[in-house]
mmCIF file of C-alpha atoms in Angstrom:
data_model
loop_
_atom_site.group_PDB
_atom_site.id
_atom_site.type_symbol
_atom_site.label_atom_id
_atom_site.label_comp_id
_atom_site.label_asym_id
_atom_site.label_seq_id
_atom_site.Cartn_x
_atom_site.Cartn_y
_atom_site.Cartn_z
ATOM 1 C CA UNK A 1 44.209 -59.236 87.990
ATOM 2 C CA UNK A 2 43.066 -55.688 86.495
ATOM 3 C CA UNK A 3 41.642 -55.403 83.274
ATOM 4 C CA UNK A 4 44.205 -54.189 81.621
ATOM 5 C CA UNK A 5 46.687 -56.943 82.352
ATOM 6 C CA UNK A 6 43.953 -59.141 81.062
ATOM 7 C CA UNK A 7 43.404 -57.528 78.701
ATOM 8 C CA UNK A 8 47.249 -57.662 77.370
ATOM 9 C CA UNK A 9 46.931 -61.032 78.080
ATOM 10 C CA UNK A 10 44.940 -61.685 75.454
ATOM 11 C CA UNK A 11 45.953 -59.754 72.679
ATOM 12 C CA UNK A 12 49.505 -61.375 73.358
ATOM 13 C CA UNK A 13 47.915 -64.631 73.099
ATOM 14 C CA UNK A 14 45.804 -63.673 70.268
ATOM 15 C CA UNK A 15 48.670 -62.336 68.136
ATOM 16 C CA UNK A 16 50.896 -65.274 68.685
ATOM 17 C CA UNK A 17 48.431 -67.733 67.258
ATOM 18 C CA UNK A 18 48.395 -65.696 63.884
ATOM 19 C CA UNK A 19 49.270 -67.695 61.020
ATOM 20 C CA UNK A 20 51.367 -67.288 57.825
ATOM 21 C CA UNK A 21 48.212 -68.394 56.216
ATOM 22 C CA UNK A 22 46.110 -65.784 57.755
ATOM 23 C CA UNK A 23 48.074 -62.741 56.018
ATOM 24 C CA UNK A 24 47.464 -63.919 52.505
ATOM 25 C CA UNK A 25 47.524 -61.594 49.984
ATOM 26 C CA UNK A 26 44.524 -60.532 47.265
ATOM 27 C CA UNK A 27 45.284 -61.435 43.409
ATOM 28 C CA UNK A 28 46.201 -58.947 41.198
ATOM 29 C CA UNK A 29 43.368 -58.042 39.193
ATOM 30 C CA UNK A 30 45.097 -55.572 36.189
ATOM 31 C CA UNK A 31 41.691 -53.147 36.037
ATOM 32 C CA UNK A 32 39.482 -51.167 38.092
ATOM 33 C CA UNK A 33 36.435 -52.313 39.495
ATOM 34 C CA UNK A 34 33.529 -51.108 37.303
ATOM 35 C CA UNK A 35 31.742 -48.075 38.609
ATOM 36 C CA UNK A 36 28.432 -47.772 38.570
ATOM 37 C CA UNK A 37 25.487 -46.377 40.644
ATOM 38 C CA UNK A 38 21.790 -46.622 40.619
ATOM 39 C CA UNK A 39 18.959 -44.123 42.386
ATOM 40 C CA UNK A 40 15.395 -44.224 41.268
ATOM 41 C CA UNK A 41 14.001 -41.130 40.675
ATOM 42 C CA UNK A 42 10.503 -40.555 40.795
ATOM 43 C CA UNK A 43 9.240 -43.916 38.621
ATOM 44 C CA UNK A 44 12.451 -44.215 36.678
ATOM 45 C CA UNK A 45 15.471 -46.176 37.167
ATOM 46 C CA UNK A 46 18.577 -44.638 36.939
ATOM 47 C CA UNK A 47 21.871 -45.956 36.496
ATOM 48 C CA UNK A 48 25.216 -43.896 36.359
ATOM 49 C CA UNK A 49 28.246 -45.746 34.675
ATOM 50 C CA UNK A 50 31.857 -44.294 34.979
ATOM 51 C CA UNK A 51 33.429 -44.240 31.817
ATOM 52 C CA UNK A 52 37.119 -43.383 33.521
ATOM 53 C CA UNK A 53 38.340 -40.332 34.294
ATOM 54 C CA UNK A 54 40.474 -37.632 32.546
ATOM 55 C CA UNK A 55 42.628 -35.070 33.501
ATOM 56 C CA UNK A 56 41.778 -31.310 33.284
ATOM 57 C CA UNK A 57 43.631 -28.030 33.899
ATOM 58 C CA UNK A 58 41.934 -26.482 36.837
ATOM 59 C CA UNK A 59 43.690 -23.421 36.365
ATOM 60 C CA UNK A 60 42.706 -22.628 32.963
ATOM 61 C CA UNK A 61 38.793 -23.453 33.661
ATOM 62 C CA UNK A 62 38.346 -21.331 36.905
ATOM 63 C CA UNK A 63 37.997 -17.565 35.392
ATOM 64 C CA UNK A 64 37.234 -14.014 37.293
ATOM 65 C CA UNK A 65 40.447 -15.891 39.637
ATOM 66 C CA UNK A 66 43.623 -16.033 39.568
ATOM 67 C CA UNK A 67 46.043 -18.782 39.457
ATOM 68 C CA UNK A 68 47.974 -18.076 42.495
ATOM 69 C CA UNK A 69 44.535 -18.277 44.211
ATOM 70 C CA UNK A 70 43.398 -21.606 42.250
ATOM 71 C CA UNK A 71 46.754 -23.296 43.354
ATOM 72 C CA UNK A 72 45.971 -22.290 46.881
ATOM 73 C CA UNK A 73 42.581 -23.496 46.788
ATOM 74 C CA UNK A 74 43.290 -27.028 45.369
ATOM 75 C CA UNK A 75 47.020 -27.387 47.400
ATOM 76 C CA UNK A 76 44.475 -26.537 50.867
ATOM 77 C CA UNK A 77 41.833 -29.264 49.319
ATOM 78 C CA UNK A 78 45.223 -32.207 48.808
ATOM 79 C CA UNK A 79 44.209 -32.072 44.816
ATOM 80 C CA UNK A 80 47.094 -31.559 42.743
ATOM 81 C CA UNK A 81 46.837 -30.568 39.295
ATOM 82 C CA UNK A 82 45.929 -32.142 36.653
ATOM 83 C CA UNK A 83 42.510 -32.847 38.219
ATOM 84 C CA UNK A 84 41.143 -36.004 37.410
ATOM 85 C CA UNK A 85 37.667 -35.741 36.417
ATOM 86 C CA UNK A 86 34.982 -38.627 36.252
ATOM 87 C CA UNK A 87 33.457 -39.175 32.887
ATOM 88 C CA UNK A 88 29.985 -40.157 33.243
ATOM 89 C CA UNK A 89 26.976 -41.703 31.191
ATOM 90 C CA UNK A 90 23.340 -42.997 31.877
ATOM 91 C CA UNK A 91 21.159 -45.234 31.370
ATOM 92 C CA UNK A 92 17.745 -44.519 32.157
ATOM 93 C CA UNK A 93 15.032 -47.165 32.894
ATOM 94 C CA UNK A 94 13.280 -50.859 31.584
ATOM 95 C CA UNK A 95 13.778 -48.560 28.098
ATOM 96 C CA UNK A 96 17.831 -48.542 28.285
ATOM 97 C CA UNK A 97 17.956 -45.085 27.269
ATOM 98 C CA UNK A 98 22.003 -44.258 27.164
ATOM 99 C CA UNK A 99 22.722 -40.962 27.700
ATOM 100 C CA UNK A 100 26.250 -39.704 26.484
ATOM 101 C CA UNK A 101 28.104 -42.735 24.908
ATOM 102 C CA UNK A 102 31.311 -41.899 26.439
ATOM 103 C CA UNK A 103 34.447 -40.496 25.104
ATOM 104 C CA UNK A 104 36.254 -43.695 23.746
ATOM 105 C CA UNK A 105 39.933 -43.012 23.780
ATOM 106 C CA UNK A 106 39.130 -39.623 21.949
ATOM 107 C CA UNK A 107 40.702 -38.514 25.570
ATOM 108 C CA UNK A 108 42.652 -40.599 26.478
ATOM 109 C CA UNK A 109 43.532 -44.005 27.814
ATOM 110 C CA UNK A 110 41.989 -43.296 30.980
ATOM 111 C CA UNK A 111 38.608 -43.688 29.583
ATOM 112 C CA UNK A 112 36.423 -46.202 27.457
ATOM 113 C CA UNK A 113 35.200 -48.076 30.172
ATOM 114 C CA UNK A 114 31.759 -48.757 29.003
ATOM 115 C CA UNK A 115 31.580 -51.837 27.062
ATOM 116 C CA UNK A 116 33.743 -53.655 30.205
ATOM 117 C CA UNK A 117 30.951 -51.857 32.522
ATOM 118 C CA UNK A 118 27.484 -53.273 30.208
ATOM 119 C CA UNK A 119 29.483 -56.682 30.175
ATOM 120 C CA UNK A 120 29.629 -56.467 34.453
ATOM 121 C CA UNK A 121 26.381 -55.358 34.259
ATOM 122 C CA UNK A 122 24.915 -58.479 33.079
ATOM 123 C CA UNK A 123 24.705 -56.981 29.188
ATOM 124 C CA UNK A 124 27.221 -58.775 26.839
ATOM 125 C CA UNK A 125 26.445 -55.940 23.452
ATOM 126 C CA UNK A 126 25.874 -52.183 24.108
ATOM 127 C CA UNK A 127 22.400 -51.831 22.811
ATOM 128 C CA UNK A 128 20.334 -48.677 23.782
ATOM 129 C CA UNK A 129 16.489 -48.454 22.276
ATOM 130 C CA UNK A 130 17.618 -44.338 22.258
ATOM 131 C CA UNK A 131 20.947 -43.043 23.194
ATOM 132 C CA UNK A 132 21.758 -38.869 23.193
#
């Protein structure tokens, strides 16, 4: 037999002995998967928590353009307007310096993430020894 014969073979016989059971489906969870990042730089720890995101007008923030040009631009780049924008804070080191506290719903319900992300993170209260 060639090797591609055997080769259909055995996916045939592969496929066939897939279960109902093994195409199981994942639980809904109802929220977003907390987002956060850390990178040491130089001696200090640094972690970066996503606080959501929140829509902004692309076309009134780009000046010296135009908007026929900043609709080109983003419709070439798949983004379609409003552009979603990630909110970001933080924390810095052993110290738990937070910088930027986040928005809270001041912009909307797309943010005020951060007291789901410190609870994820292993901290159940928000408590910074310095926050800016």
């Amino acid at each position: 037999m060639r090797f591609g014969n055997v080769f259909a073979i055995g996916l045939i016989a592969v496929t066939g002995m897939a279960s109902p059971d093994m195409h199981g489906s994942a639980k809904k969870v109802g929220f977003q998967a907390p987002g956060f990042y850390r990178i040491t730089v130089g001696e200090v720890e640094v972690t970066v928590l996503s606080d959501g995101t929140v829509p902004l007008p692309m076309d009134q923030l780009l000046t010296h353009t135009t908007p026929a040009l900043v609709d080109h631009t983003l419709t070439a780049s798949f983004i379609k307007e409003p552009y979603a924008t990630l909110v970001n804070c933080f924390l810095l080191g052993s110290r738990l310096v937070l910088i930027d506290t986040g928005a809270g719903l001041t912009l909307g319900p797309t943010l005020n993430h951060l007291r789901r992300i410190f609870g994820r993170l292993g901290t159940n209260q928000i408590r910074s020894t310095t926050s800016s």
